[in-house]
Structures are given as structure tokens and as C-alpha cells.
mmCIF file with all atom_site columns, C-alpha atoms in Angstrom:
data_model
loop_
_atom_site.group_PDB
_atom_site.id
_atom_site.type_symbol
_atom_site.label_atom_id
_atom_site.label_alt_id
_atom_site.label_comp_id
_atom_site.label_asym_id
_atom_site.label_entity_id
_atom_site.label_seq_id
_atom_site.pdbx_PDB_ins_code
_atom_site.Cartn_x
_atom_site.Cartn_y
_atom_site.Cartn_z
_atom_site.occupancy
_atom_site.B_iso_or_equiv
_atom_site.pdbx_formal_charge
_atom_site.auth_seq_id
_atom_site.auth_comp_id
_atom_site.auth_asym_id
_atom_site.auth_atom_id
_atom_site.pdbx_PDB_model_num
ATOM 1   C CA . ASP A 1 1   ? 99.335  83.734  47.737 1.00 0.00 ? 1291 ASP A CA 1
ATOM 2   C CA . ILE A 1 2   ? 101.499 86.253  45.904 1.00 0.00 ? 1292 ILE A CA 1
ATOM 3   C CA . GLN A 1 3   ? 105.226 85.557  45.956 1.00 0.00 ? 1293 GLN A CA 1
ATOM 4   C CA . MET A 1 4   ? 107.886 88.267  45.809 1.00 0.00 ? 1294 MET A CA 1
ATOM 5   C CA . THR A 1 5   ? 111.195 87.486  44.108 1.00 0.00 ? 1295 THR A CA 1
ATOM 6   C CA . GLN A 1 6   ? 114.179 89.793  44.455 1.00 0.00 ? 1296 GLN A CA 1
ATOM 7   C CA . SER A 1 7   ? 117.308 89.803  42.338 1.00 0.00 ? 1297 SER A CA 1
ATOM 8   C CA . PRO A 1 8   ? 120.158 89.673  42.679 1.00 0.00 ? 1298 PRO A CA 1
ATOM 9   C CA . SER A 1 9   ? 120.458 88.079  46.113 1.00 0.00 ? 1299 SER A CA 1
ATOM 10  C CA . SER A 1 10  ? 123.727 89.938  46.613 1.00 0.00 ? 1300 SER A CA 1
ATOM 11  C CA . LEU A 1 11  ? 125.877 92.440  44.810 1.00 0.00 ? 1301 LEU A CA 1
ATOM 12  C CA . SER A 1 12  ? 129.168 94.206  45.220 1.00 0.00 ? 1302 SER A CA 1
ATOM 13  C CA . ALA A 1 13  ? 129.697 97.673  43.757 1.00 0.00 ? 1303 ALA A CA 1
ATOM 14  C CA . SER A 1 14  ? 132.089 100.578 44.082 1.00 0.00 ? 1304 SER A CA 1
ATOM 15  C CA . VAL A 1 15  ? 131.412 103.829 45.868 1.00 0.00 ? 1305 VAL A CA 1
ATOM 16  C CA . GLY A 1 16  ? 129.658 106.153 43.434 1.00 0.00 ? 1306 GLY A CA 1
ATOM 17  C CA . ASP A 1 17  ? 128.208 103.362 41.317 1.00 0.00 ? 1307 ASP A CA 1
ATOM 18  C CA . ARG A 1 18  ? 124.579 103.214 40.297 1.00 0.00 ? 1308 ARG A CA 1
ATOM 19  C CA . VAL A 1 19  ? 122.939 100.162 41.858 1.00 0.00 ? 1309 VAL A CA 1
ATOM 20  C CA . THR A 1 20  ? 119.645 98.612  40.794 1.00 0.00 ? 1310 THR A CA 1
ATOM 21  C CA . ILE A 1 21  ? 117.693 95.938  42.653 1.00 0.00 ? 1311 ILE A CA 1
ATOM 22  C CA . THR A 1 22  ? 114.637 94.308  41.157 1.00 0.00 ? 1312 THR A CA 1
ATOM 23  C CA . CYS A 1 23  ? 111.552 92.819  42.770 1.00 0.00 ? 1313 CYS A CA 1
ATOM 24  C CA . ARG A 1 24  ? 108.975 90.773  40.888 1.00 0.00 ? 1314 ARG A CA 1
ATOM 25  C CA . ALA A 1 25  ? 105.500 89.869  42.108 1.00 0.00 ? 1315 ALA A CA 1
ATOM 26  C CA . SER A 1 26  ? 103.886 86.614  40.997 1.00 0.00 ? 1316 SER A CA 1
ATOM 27  C CA . GLN A 1 27  ? 100.654 88.555  40.382 1.00 0.00 ? 1317 GLN A CA 1
ATOM 28  C CA . GLY A 1 28  ? 99.889  92.201  39.819 1.00 0.00 ? 1318 GLY A CA 1
ATOM 29  C CA . ILE A 1 29  ? 99.919  94.384  42.922 1.00 0.00 ? 1319 ILE A CA 1
ATOM 30  C CA . ARG A 1 30  ? 99.493  97.814  41.272 1.00 0.00 ? 1320 ARG A CA 1
ATOM 31  C CA . ASP A 1 31  ? 101.853 100.107 43.216 1.00 0.00 ? 1321 ASP A CA 1
ATOM 32  C CA . TYR A 1 32  ? 101.396 98.521  46.636 1.00 0.00 ? 1322 TYR A CA 1
ATOM 33  C CA . LEU A 1 33  ? 105.099 97.979  47.155 1.00 0.00 ? 1323 LEU A CA 1
ATOM 34  C CA . ALA A 1 34  ? 107.497 99.147  49.865 1.00 0.00 ? 1324 ALA A CA 1
ATOM 35  C CA . TRP A 1 35  ? 111.261 98.929  50.210 1.00 0.00 ? 1325 TRP A CA 1
ATOM 36  C CA . TYR A 1 36  ? 113.191 98.561  53.467 1.00 0.00 ? 1326 TYR A CA 1
ATOM 37  C CA . GLN A 1 37  ? 116.846 98.847  54.348 1.00 0.00 ? 1327 GLN A CA 1
ATOM 38  C CA . GLN A 1 38  ? 118.344 96.728  57.111 1.00 0.00 ? 1328 GLN A CA 1
ATOM 39  C CA . LYS A 1 39  ? 121.899 97.551  58.098 1.00 0.00 ? 1329 LYS A CA 1
ATOM 40  C CA . PRO A 1 40  ? 123.924 94.827  59.827 1.00 0.00 ? 1330 PRO A CA 1
ATOM 41  C CA . GLY A 1 41  ? 122.683 94.296  63.370 1.00 0.00 ? 1331 GLY A CA 1
ATOM 42  C CA . LYS A 1 42  ? 120.002 96.956  63.025 1.00 0.00 ? 1332 LYS A CA 1
ATOM 43  C CA . VAL A 1 43  ? 116.258 97.181  62.695 1.00 0.00 ? 1333 VAL A CA 1
ATOM 44  C CA . PRO A 1 44  ? 114.678 97.502  59.226 1.00 0.00 ? 1334 PRO A CA 1
ATOM 45  C CA . LYS A 1 45  ? 113.982 101.033 58.048 1.00 0.00 ? 1335 LYS A CA 1
ATOM 46  C CA . LEU A 1 46  ? 111.279 102.103 55.600 1.00 0.00 ? 1336 LEU A CA 1
ATOM 47  C CA . LEU A 1 47  ? 112.791 103.706 52.491 1.00 0.00 ? 1337 LEU A CA 1
ATOM 48  C CA . ILE A 1 48  ? 110.008 103.849 49.905 1.00 0.00 ? 1338 ILE A CA 1
ATOM 49  C CA . TYR A 1 49  ? 106.275 103.131 49.771 1.00 0.00 ? 1339 TYR A CA 1
ATOM 50  C CA . ALA A 1 50  ? 103.689 103.207 47.004 1.00 0.00 ? 1340 ALA A CA 1
ATOM 51  C CA . SER A 1 51  ? 106.477 101.956 44.740 1.00 0.00 ? 1341 SER A CA 1
ATOM 52  C CA . SER A 1 52  ? 108.118 105.363 44.319 1.00 0.00 ? 1342 SER A CA 1
ATOM 53  C CA . THR A 1 53  ? 107.333 107.648 47.285 1.00 0.00 ? 1343 THR A CA 1
ATOM 54  C CA . LEU A 1 54  ? 110.395 108.406 49.383 1.00 0.00 ? 1344 LEU A CA 1
ATOM 55  C CA . GLN A 1 55  ? 109.849 108.186 53.139 1.00 0.00 ? 1345 GLN A CA 1
ATOM 56  C CA . SER A 1 56  ? 110.670 111.398 54.982 1.00 0.00 ? 1346 SER A CA 1
ATOM 57  C CA . GLY A 1 57  ? 114.369 111.735 55.758 1.00 0.00 ? 1347 GLY A CA 1
ATOM 58  C CA . VAL A 1 58  ? 115.573 109.197 53.202 1.00 0.00 ? 1348 VAL A CA 1
ATOM 59  C CA . PRO A 1 59  ? 118.378 110.509 50.972 1.00 0.00 ? 1349 PRO A CA 1
ATOM 60  C CA . SER A 1 60  ? 117.355 111.433 47.451 1.00 0.00 ? 1350 SER A CA 1
ATOM 61  C CA . ARG A 1 61  ? 119.900 109.031 45.926 1.00 0.00 ? 1351 ARG A CA 1
ATOM 62  C CA . PHE A 1 62  ? 117.320 106.321 46.646 1.00 0.00 ? 1352 PHE A CA 1
ATOM 63  C CA . SER A 1 63  ? 114.456 105.975 44.187 1.00 0.00 ? 1353 SER A CA 1
ATOM 64  C CA . GLY A 1 64  ? 111.831 103.413 43.314 1.00 0.00 ? 1354 GLY A CA 1
ATOM 65  C CA . SER A 1 65  ? 109.766 102.648 40.268 1.00 0.00 ? 1355 SER A CA 1
ATOM 66  C CA . GLY A 1 66  ? 107.407 100.098 38.802 1.00 0.00 ? 1356 GLY A CA 1
ATOM 67  C CA . SER A 1 67  ? 103.828 98.964  38.842 1.00 0.00 ? 1357 SER A CA 1
ATOM 68  C CA . GLY A 1 68  ? 101.972 95.716  38.422 1.00 0.00 ? 1358 GLY A CA 1
ATOM 69  C CA . THR A 1 69  ? 104.534 92.943  38.752 1.00 0.00 ? 1359 THR A CA 1
ATOM 70  C CA . ASP A 1 70  ? 107.954 94.531  38.178 1.00 0.00 ? 1360 ASP A CA 1
ATOM 71  C CA . PHE A 1 71  ? 109.645 96.988  40.485 1.00 0.00 ? 1361 PHE A CA 1
ATOM 72  C CA . THR A 1 72  ? 113.093 98.472  40.969 1.00 0.00 ? 1362 THR A CA 1
ATOM 73  C CA . LEU A 1 73  ? 115.014 100.162 43.756 1.00 0.00 ? 1363 LEU A CA 1
ATOM 74  C CA . THR A 1 74  ? 117.856 102.350 42.531 1.00 0.00 ? 1364 THR A CA 1
ATOM 75  C CA . ILE A 1 75  ? 120.707 103.886 44.461 1.00 0.00 ? 1365 ILE A CA 1
ATOM 76  C CA . SER A 1 76  ? 122.041 106.567 42.135 1.00 0.00 ? 1366 SER A CA 1
ATOM 77  C CA . SER A 1 77  ? 125.471 106.874 43.745 1.00 0.00 ? 1367 SER A CA 1
ATOM 78  C CA . LEU A 1 78  ? 126.372 104.158 46.228 1.00 0.00 ? 1368 LEU A CA 1
ATOM 79  C CA . GLN A 1 79  ? 127.778 105.376 49.544 1.00 0.00 ? 1369 GLN A CA 1
ATOM 80  C CA . PRO A 1 80  ? 129.595 103.387 52.250 1.00 0.00 ? 1370 PRO A CA 1
ATOM 81  C CA . GLU A 1 81  ? 126.650 103.866 54.622 1.00 0.00 ? 1371 GLU A CA 1
ATOM 82  C CA . ASP A 1 82  ? 124.376 102.090 52.128 1.00 0.00 ? 1372 ASP A CA 1
ATOM 83  C CA . VAL A 1 83  ? 125.895 98.704  52.986 1.00 0.00 ? 1373 VAL A CA 1
ATOM 84  C CA . ALA A 1 84  ? 122.794 96.778  54.024 1.00 0.00 ? 1374 ALA A CA 1
ATOM 85  C CA . THR A 1 85  ? 120.260 94.194  52.985 1.00 0.00 ? 1375 THR A CA 1
ATOM 86  C CA . TYR A 1 86  ? 117.293 95.573  51.079 1.00 0.00 ? 1376 TYR A CA 1
ATOM 87  C CA . TYR A 1 87  ? 113.836 94.011  51.133 1.00 0.00 ? 1377 TYR A CA 1
ATOM 88  C CA . CYS A 1 88  ? 110.751 94.654  49.056 1.00 0.00 ? 1378 CYS A CA 1
ATOM 89  C CA . GLN A 1 89  ? 107.306 94.036  50.549 1.00 0.00 ? 1379 GLN A CA 1
ATOM 90  C CA . LYS A 1 90  ? 103.942 93.858  48.885 1.00 0.00 ? 1380 LYS A CA 1
ATOM 91  C CA . TYR A 1 91  ? 100.989 95.262  50.805 1.00 0.00 ? 1381 TYR A CA 1
ATOM 92  C CA . ASN A 1 92  ? 97.957  95.231  48.544 1.00 0.00 ? 1382 ASN A CA 1
ATOM 93  C CA . SER A 1 93  ? 96.325  92.681  50.834 1.00 0.00 ? 1383 SER A CA 1
ATOM 94  C CA . ALA A 1 94  ? 97.162  90.089  53.456 1.00 0.00 ? 1384 ALA A CA 1
ATOM 95  C CA . PRO A 1 95  ? 99.144  87.935  53.625 1.00 0.00 ? 1385 PRO A CA 1
ATOM 96  C CA . LEU A 1 96  ? 101.869 90.542  53.448 1.00 0.00 ? 1386 LEU A CA 1
ATOM 97  C CA . THR A 1 97  ? 105.007 89.194  51.812 1.00 0.00 ? 1387 THR A CA 1
ATOM 98  C CA . PHE A 1 98  ? 108.642 90.217  51.717 1.00 0.00 ? 1388 PHE A CA 1
ATOM 99  C CA . GLY A 1 99  ? 111.149 89.458  49.028 1.00 0.00 ? 1389 GLY A CA 1
ATOM 100 C CA . GLY A 1 100 ? 114.135 87.346  49.971 1.00 0.00 ? 1390 GLY A CA 1
ATOM 101 C CA . GLY A 1 101 ? 116.460 90.326  50.293 1.00 0.00 ? 1391 GLY A CA 1
ATOM 102 C CA . THR A 1 102 ? 119.426 91.762  48.409 1.00 0.00 ? 1392 THR A CA 1
ATOM 103 C CA . LYS A 1 103 ? 122.690 92.182  50.251 1.00 0.00 ? 1393 LYS A CA 1
ATOM 104 C CA . VAL A 1 104 ? 124.662 95.205  49.035 1.00 0.00 ? 1394 VAL A CA 1
ATOM 105 C CA . GLU A 1 105 ? 128.375 95.424  49.724 1.00 0.00 ? 1395 GLU A CA 1
ATOM 106 C CA . ILE A 1 106 ? 131.160 97.795  48.745 1.00 0.00 ? 1396 ILE A CA 1
ATOM 107 C CA . LYS A 1 107 ? 133.764 96.466  46.314 1.00 0.00 ? 1397 LYS A CA 1
ATOM 108 C CA . GLN B 2 1   ? 109.298 110.249 69.537 1.00 0.00 ? 1278 GLN B CA 1
ATOM 109 C CA . VAL B 2 2   ? 107.784 106.949 68.515 1.00 0.00 ? 1279 VAL B CA 1
ATOM 110 C CA . GLN B 2 3   ? 108.972 104.050 70.628 1.00 0.00 ? 1280 GLN B CA 1
ATOM 111 C CA . LEU B 2 4   ? 108.093 100.384 70.429 1.00 0.00 ? 1281 LEU B CA 1
ATOM 112 C CA . VAL B 2 5   ? 109.547 98.123  73.102 1.00 0.00 ? 1282 VAL B CA 1
ATOM 113 C CA . GLU B 2 6   ? 109.083 94.375  72.843 1.00 0.00 ? 1283 GLU B CA 1
ATOM 114 C CA . SER B 2 7   ? 109.389 91.957  75.733 1.00 0.00 ? 1284 SER B CA 1
ATOM 115 C CA . GLY B 2 8   ? 108.592 88.370  76.613 1.00 0.00 ? 1285 GLY B CA 1
ATOM 116 C CA . GLY B 2 9   ? 111.102 86.498  74.495 1.00 0.00 ? 1286 GLY B CA 1
ATOM 117 C CA . GLY B 2 10  ? 113.210 83.660  75.803 1.00 0.00 ? 1287 GLY B CA 1
ATOM 118 C CA . VAL B 2 11  ? 114.044 79.979  75.466 1.00 0.00 ? 1288 VAL B CA 1
ATOM 119 C CA . VAL B 2 12  ? 111.125 77.550  75.521 1.00 0.00 ? 1289 VAL B CA 1
ATOM 120 C CA . GLN B 2 13  ? 110.657 73.912  74.663 1.00 0.00 ? 1290 GLN B CA 1
ATOM 121 C CA . PRO B 2 14  ? 108.801 72.749  71.561 1.00 0.00 ? 1291 PRO B CA 1
ATOM 122 C CA . GLY B 2 15  ? 105.072 72.529  72.132 1.00 0.00 ? 1292 GLY B CA 1
ATOM 123 C CA . ARG B 2 16  ? 105.043 75.158  74.868 1.00 0.00 ? 1293 ARG B CA 1
ATOM 124 C CA . SER B 2 17  ? 103.576 78.665  74.836 1.00 0.00 ? 1294 SER B CA 1
ATOM 125 C CA . LEU B 2 18  ? 104.909 82.185  75.097 1.00 0.00 ? 1295 LEU B CA 1
ATOM 126 C CA . ARG B 2 19  ? 103.342 85.648  75.088 1.00 0.00 ? 1296 ARG B CA 1
ATOM 127 C CA . LEU B 2 20  ? 105.132 88.616  73.614 1.00 0.00 ? 1297 LEU B CA 1
ATOM 128 C CA . SER B 2 21  ? 104.279 92.211  74.443 1.00 0.00 ? 1298 SER B CA 1
ATOM 129 C CA . CYS B 2 22  ? 105.044 95.470  72.678 1.00 0.00 ? 1299 CYS B CA 1
ATOM 130 C CA . GLU B 2 23  ? 104.625 98.687  74.624 1.00 0.00 ? 1300 GLU B CA 1
ATOM 131 C CA . ALA B 2 24  ? 104.095 101.736 72.435 1.00 0.00 ? 1301 ALA B CA 1
ATOM 132 C CA . SER B 2 25  ? 104.687 105.393 73.212 1.00 0.00 ? 1302 SER B CA 1
ATOM 133 C CA . GLY B 2 26  ? 105.124 108.711 71.458 1.00 0.00 ? 1303 GLY B CA 1
ATOM 134 C CA . PHE B 2 27  ? 102.074 108.409 69.208 1.00 0.00 ? 1304 PHE B CA 1
ATOM 135 C CA . THR B 2 28  ? 98.314  107.790 69.323 1.00 0.00 ? 1305 THR B CA 1
ATOM 136 C CA . PHE B 2 29  ? 98.387  104.009 69.553 1.00 0.00 ? 1306 PHE B CA 1
ATOM 137 C CA . ARG B 2 30  ? 94.646  103.542 68.983 1.00 0.00 ? 1307 ARG B CA 1
ATOM 138 C CA . SER B 2 31  ? 94.932  105.230 65.560 1.00 0.00 ? 1308 SER B CA 1
ATOM 139 C CA . HIS B 2 32  ? 97.370  102.765 64.035 1.00 0.00 ? 1309 HIS B CA 1
ATOM 140 C CA . GLY B 2 33  ? 97.265  99.196  62.895 1.00 0.00 ? 1310 GLY B CA 1
ATOM 141 C CA . MET B 2 34  ? 100.055 97.059  64.305 1.00 0.00 ? 1311 MET B CA 1
ATOM 142 C CA . HIS B 2 35  ? 102.003 94.071  63.086 1.00 0.00 ? 1312 HIS B CA 1
ATOM 143 C CA . TRP B 2 36  ? 104.396 91.367  64.186 1.00 0.00 ? 1313 TRP B CA 1
ATOM 144 C CA . VAL B 2 37  ? 107.269 90.553  61.840 1.00 0.00 ? 1314 VAL B CA 1
ATOM 145 C CA . ARG B 2 38  ? 109.924 87.944  62.544 1.00 0.00 ? 1315 ARG B CA 1
ATOM 146 C CA . GLN B 2 39  ? 113.421 87.186  61.344 1.00 0.00 ? 1316 GLN B CA 1
ATOM 147 C CA . ALA B 2 40  ? 115.031 83.795  61.848 1.00 0.00 ? 1317 ALA B CA 1
ATOM 148 C CA . PRO B 2 41  ? 118.783 83.889  62.557 1.00 0.00 ? 1318 PRO B CA 1
ATOM 149 C CA . GLY B 2 42  ? 120.639 84.864  59.392 1.00 0.00 ? 1319 GLY B CA 1
ATOM 150 C CA . LYS B 2 43  ? 117.423 84.854  57.349 1.00 0.00 ? 1320 LYS B CA 1
ATOM 151 C CA . GLY B 2 44  ? 115.041 87.353  55.802 1.00 0.00 ? 1321 GLY B CA 1
ATOM 152 C CA . LEU B 2 45  ? 111.948 89.083  57.102 1.00 0.00 ? 1322 LEU B CA 1
ATOM 153 C CA . GLU B 2 46  ? 108.654 87.241  57.517 1.00 0.00 ? 1323 GLU B CA 1
ATOM 154 C CA . TRP B 2 47  ? 105.383 88.985  58.304 1.00 0.00 ? 1324 TRP B CA 1
ATOM 155 C CA . VAL B 2 48  ? 103.507 87.149  61.071 1.00 0.00 ? 1325 VAL B CA 1
ATOM 156 C CA . ALA B 2 49  ? 100.275 88.926  61.942 1.00 0.00 ? 1326 ALA B CA 1
ATOM 157 C CA . LEU B 2 50  ? 98.363  92.203  61.789 1.00 0.00 ? 1327 LEU B CA 1
ATOM 158 C CA . ILE B 2 51  ? 95.626  93.843  63.804 1.00 0.00 ? 1328 ILE B CA 1
ATOM 159 C CA . TRP B 2 52  ? 93.613  96.911  62.900 1.00 0.00 ? 1329 TRP B CA 1
ATOM 160 C CA . HIS B 2 53  ? 93.685  100.018 65.088 1.00 0.00 ? 1330 HIS B CA 1
ATOM 161 C CA . ASP B 2 54  ? 90.497  98.984  66.887 1.00 0.00 ? 1331 ASP B CA 1
ATOM 162 C CA . GLY B 2 55  ? 91.117  95.254  66.852 1.00 0.00 ? 1332 GLY B CA 1
ATOM 163 C CA . GLY B 2 56  ? 88.298  94.899  64.334 1.00 0.00 ? 1333 GLY B CA 1
ATOM 164 C CA . ASP B 2 57  ? 90.302  92.801  61.897 1.00 0.00 ? 1334 ASP B CA 1
ATOM 165 C CA . LYS B 2 58  ? 93.195  90.407  62.298 1.00 0.00 ? 1335 LYS B CA 1
ATOM 166 C CA . ASN B 2 59  ? 95.163  88.381  59.819 1.00 0.00 ? 1336 ASN B CA 1
ATOM 167 C CA . TYR B 2 60  ? 97.932  85.791  60.041 1.00 0.00 ? 1337 TYR B CA 1
ATOM 168 C CA . ALA B 2 61  ? 100.627 84.164  57.969 1.00 0.00 ? 1338 ALA B CA 1
ATOM 169 C CA . ASP B 2 62  ? 99.749  80.587  57.043 1.00 0.00 ? 1339 ASP B CA 1
ATOM 170 C CA . SER B 2 63  ? 102.808 79.404  58.986 1.00 0.00 ? 1340 SER B CA 1
ATOM 171 C CA . VAL B 2 64  ? 101.284 80.561  62.314 1.00 0.00 ? 1341 VAL B CA 1
ATOM 172 C CA . LYS B 2 65  ? 97.542  80.429  61.663 1.00 0.00 ? 1342 LYS B CA 1
ATOM 173 C CA . GLY B 2 66  ? 95.738  78.522  64.387 1.00 0.00 ? 1343 GLY B CA 1
ATOM 174 C CA . ARG B 2 67  ? 98.722  78.679  66.745 1.00 0.00 ? 1344 ARG B CA 1
ATOM 175 C CA . PHE B 2 68  ? 99.371  82.411  67.225 1.00 0.00 ? 1345 PHE B CA 1
ATOM 176 C CA . THR B 2 69  ? 96.912  85.101  68.315 1.00 0.00 ? 1346 THR B CA 1
ATOM 177 C CA . ILE B 2 70  ? 97.479  88.826  67.974 1.00 0.00 ? 1347 ILE B CA 1
ATOM 178 C CA . SER B 2 71  ? 95.654  91.214  70.273 1.00 0.00 ? 1348 SER B CA 1
ATOM 179 C CA . ARG B 2 72  ? 95.925  94.736  71.641 1.00 0.00 ? 1349 ARG B CA 1
ATOM 180 C CA . ASP B 2 73  ? 94.877  96.795  74.632 1.00 0.00 ? 1350 ASP B CA 1
ATOM 181 C CA . ASN B 2 74  ? 94.481  100.389 73.532 1.00 0.00 ? 1351 ASN B CA 1
ATOM 182 C CA . SER B 2 75  ? 94.009  101.526 77.139 1.00 0.00 ? 1352 SER B CA 1
ATOM 183 C CA . LYS B 2 76  ? 97.519  100.248 77.894 1.00 0.00 ? 1353 LYS B CA 1
ATOM 184 C CA . ASN B 2 77  ? 99.121  101.130 74.525 1.00 0.00 ? 1354 ASN B CA 1
ATOM 185 C CA . THR B 2 78  ? 100.235 97.539  74.258 1.00 0.00 ? 1355 THR B CA 1
ATOM 186 C CA . LEU B 2 79  ? 100.290 94.946  71.503 1.00 0.00 ? 1356 LEU B CA 1
ATOM 187 C CA . TYR B 2 80  ? 100.474 91.217  72.224 1.00 0.00 ? 1357 TYR B CA 1
ATOM 188 C CA . LEU B 2 81  ? 101.307 87.994  70.451 1.00 0.00 ? 1358 LEU B CA 1
ATOM 189 C CA . GLN B 2 82  ? 100.192 84.771  72.107 1.00 0.00 ? 1359 GLN B CA 1
ATOM 190 C CA . MET B 2 83  ? 102.223 81.917  70.653 1.00 0.00 ? 1360 MET B CA 1
ATOM 191 C CA . ASN B 2 84  ? 101.081 78.347  71.293 1.00 0.00 ? 1361 ASN B CA 1
ATOM 192 C CA . SER B 2 85  ? 102.330 74.953  70.098 1.00 0.00 ? 1362 SER B CA 1
ATOM 193 C CA . LEU B 2 86  ? 105.736 76.426  69.401 1.00 0.00 ? 1363 LEU B CA 1
ATOM 194 C CA . ARG B 2 87  ? 108.041 74.732  66.908 1.00 0.00 ? 1364 ARG B CA 1
ATOM 195 C CA . ALA B 2 88  ? 111.755 74.914  66.238 1.00 0.00 ? 1365 ALA B CA 1
ATOM 196 C CA . GLU B 2 89  ? 111.035 76.886  63.068 1.00 0.00 ? 1366 GLU B CA 1
ATOM 197 C CA . ASP B 2 90  ? 109.441 79.654  65.149 1.00 0.00 ? 1367 ASP B CA 1
ATOM 198 C CA . THR B 2 91  ? 112.906 80.557  66.447 1.00 0.00 ? 1368 THR B CA 1
ATOM 199 C CA . ALA B 2 92  ? 113.457 84.171  65.442 1.00 0.00 ? 1369 ALA B CA 1
ATOM 200 C CA . VAL B 2 93  ? 113.713 87.760  66.504 1.00 0.00 ? 1370 VAL B CA 1
ATOM 201 C CA . TYR B 2 94  ? 110.150 89.065  66.742 1.00 0.00 ? 1371 TYR B CA 1
ATOM 202 C CA . TYR B 2 95  ? 109.609 92.711  65.886 1.00 0.00 ? 1372 TYR B CA 1
ATOM 203 C CA . CYS B 2 96  ? 106.498 94.732  66.466 1.00 0.00 ? 1373 CYS B CA 1
ATOM 204 C CA . ALA B 2 97  ? 105.969 97.291  63.752 1.00 0.00 ? 1374 ALA B CA 1
ATOM 205 C CA . ARG B 2 98  ? 103.621 100.224 63.369 1.00 0.00 ? 1375 ARG B CA 1
ATOM 206 C CA . ASP B 2 99  ? 101.332 100.510 60.384 1.00 0.00 ? 1376 ASP B CA 1
ATOM 207 C CA . LEU B 2 100 ? 101.487 103.910 58.739 1.00 0.00 ? 1377 LEU B CA 1
ATOM 208 C CA . SER B 2 101 ? 97.757  104.280 59.413 1.00 0.00 ? 1378 SER B CA 1
ATOM 209 C CA . TRP B 2 102 ? 94.935  102.019 60.531 1.00 0.00 ? 1379 TRP B CA 1
ATOM 210 C CA . ASN B 2 103 ? 95.295  99.710  57.552 1.00 0.00 ? 1380 ASN B CA 1
ATOM 211 C CA . SER B 2 104 ? 98.079  100.787 55.158 1.00 0.00 ? 1381 SER B CA 1
ATOM 212 C CA . TYR B 2 105 ? 99.824  97.449  55.675 1.00 0.00 ? 1382 TYR B CA 1
ATOM 213 C CA . TYR B 2 106 ? 103.387 98.700  55.562 1.00 0.00 ? 1383 TYR B CA 1
ATOM 214 C CA . PHE B 2 107 ? 105.609 99.630  58.470 1.00 0.00 ? 1384 PHE B CA 1
ATOM 215 C CA . ASP B 2 108 ? 107.045 103.013 59.338 1.00 0.00 ? 1385 ASP B CA 1
ATOM 216 C CA . TYR B 2 109 ? 108.451 102.241 62.808 1.00 0.00 ? 1386 TYR B CA 1
ATOM 217 C CA . TRP B 2 110 ? 109.915 99.053  64.228 1.00 0.00 ? 1387 TRP B CA 1
ATOM 218 C CA . GLY B 2 111 ? 110.835 97.970  67.711 1.00 0.00 ? 1388 GLY B CA 1
ATOM 219 C CA . GLN B 2 112 ? 114.247 96.580  68.565 1.00 0.00 ? 1389 GLN B CA 1
ATOM 220 C CA . GLY B 2 113 ? 112.925 93.029  68.645 1.00 0.00 ? 1390 GLY B CA 1
ATOM 221 C CA . THR B 2 114 ? 112.796 90.206  71.167 1.00 0.00 ? 1391 THR B CA 1
ATOM 222 C CA . LEU B 2 115 ? 114.493 86.860  70.567 1.00 0.00 ? 1392 LEU B CA 1
ATOM 223 C CA . VAL B 2 116 ? 112.438 83.682  70.821 1.00 0.00 ? 1393 VAL B CA 1
ATOM 224 C CA . THR B 2 117 ? 114.359 80.409  70.835 1.00 0.00 ? 1394 THR B CA 1
ATOM 225 C CA . ILE B 2 118 ? 112.546 77.103  70.636 1.00 0.00 ? 1395 ILE B CA 1
ATOM 226 C CA . SER B 2 119 ? 114.773 74.319  71.830 1.00 0.00 ? 1396 SER B CA 1
ATOM 227 C CA . SER B 2 120 ? 114.573 71.200  73.950 1.00 0.00 ? 1397 SER B CA 1
#
């Protein structure tokens, strides 16, 4: 089965900073990658699918890129409301797998 | 608006069974695949099972294969998860999640979750 590895597991950044989270697949998955945001005590929310397509209603400061095995989620200017844990998920085929998560905090 | 409401969680002893339900509204249920995803306390997300829009295909995580069964009743707009031979490591919040289409395999809406606790 394909494993998904996220890094870092946590980060602390200042408001306005550019934040980058990486996700690596153990085998190629083309662009079958989604990103989710889970705020504390809340349900996960779809941010990006097909590696780089922004879900409707998601702020444009979020962007995704990558193909094959290496992917990134970028927040261009970190805002206080972006405090959350972010998960990648591969969906080329079952079993569907999430990365371990990246917890983003404000410095 | 899309709503997914899970029920059926609770505290059960190891080895026992439990059935979760997820009632859907606000969209054409029979047109979408559905999934169960769980999250152990303080841990990350783990996909559990999927079912196609018509029930024609199902798939499971290795950790639950042979113990859990996903099913749906499109006439009742309801998704189910039958969980047998429960173990302590099955303790988690169980979310039902809607597939973007009948087999996109990612999730555009999530329910609020139902907590399952396995404890003697």
C-alpha cells in the first residue's frame, strides 16, 4: 500500500508569513492528491483536490502543487484563522491514505 | 444544504458489535459514493471504508477488513457501518463523508461524527 508522509509535523509562523507543507507518496499517484484543514474541535474541510484545484469558497492564499510523489500546500500569507492541522490524502485508488498531519500555529 | 448526521456511537466492550448510521439530506444521495473516516483521540485521520453510489463496489482499510461492513439504503438516504469484533484500537470519532461524485474518492462534505469507545 502507498504511504503518505507529511513534513513538518508541526510549525509555528508569524501572521503574514509564507508557509509550506510537504507531502510525499511512497509511489507515484499522478495528481490524485487532496488537502484538508481541520481546525481545533472541528470537522475536516476540503481545501484542494487534484493536487492544485482550489475547492469553492477556499481563500486564494491557499495553493497546492506537485505530481507523482512530491506535493506541497502553501499558505501565501498566514492568517490567525489558519491555525489548524492540515492533512494530505491520496485517492488514486483504495486503500485511501492520509498523511500524518501538520499542525500550524501562530508564533 | 448538504447535511450528514451520524448516530449509533457509544461505549461497548471489546468483542461486541455496534452499527453506525449516517442520515443524508440536501443532495441526491444515490448519486454519490460515501465513506467512513475515523479519528482516534488526539490522532490523525484514518479512512475506514467506501461504498459506490449504487452499492456496486465496497472497499475497506486493512485494519477493519473482515470485521466491518459498509452498506447503504438509497431509499432511506442512509449509510451504515456494521462493526463486529470491536477492539480497543477502534476507539475513535467516526465520520461519514460524501464523495465528490460516485467514485472520486475524496471528500467534500463531512458529518459531525459519532464517538465510539471500546472499553471493558
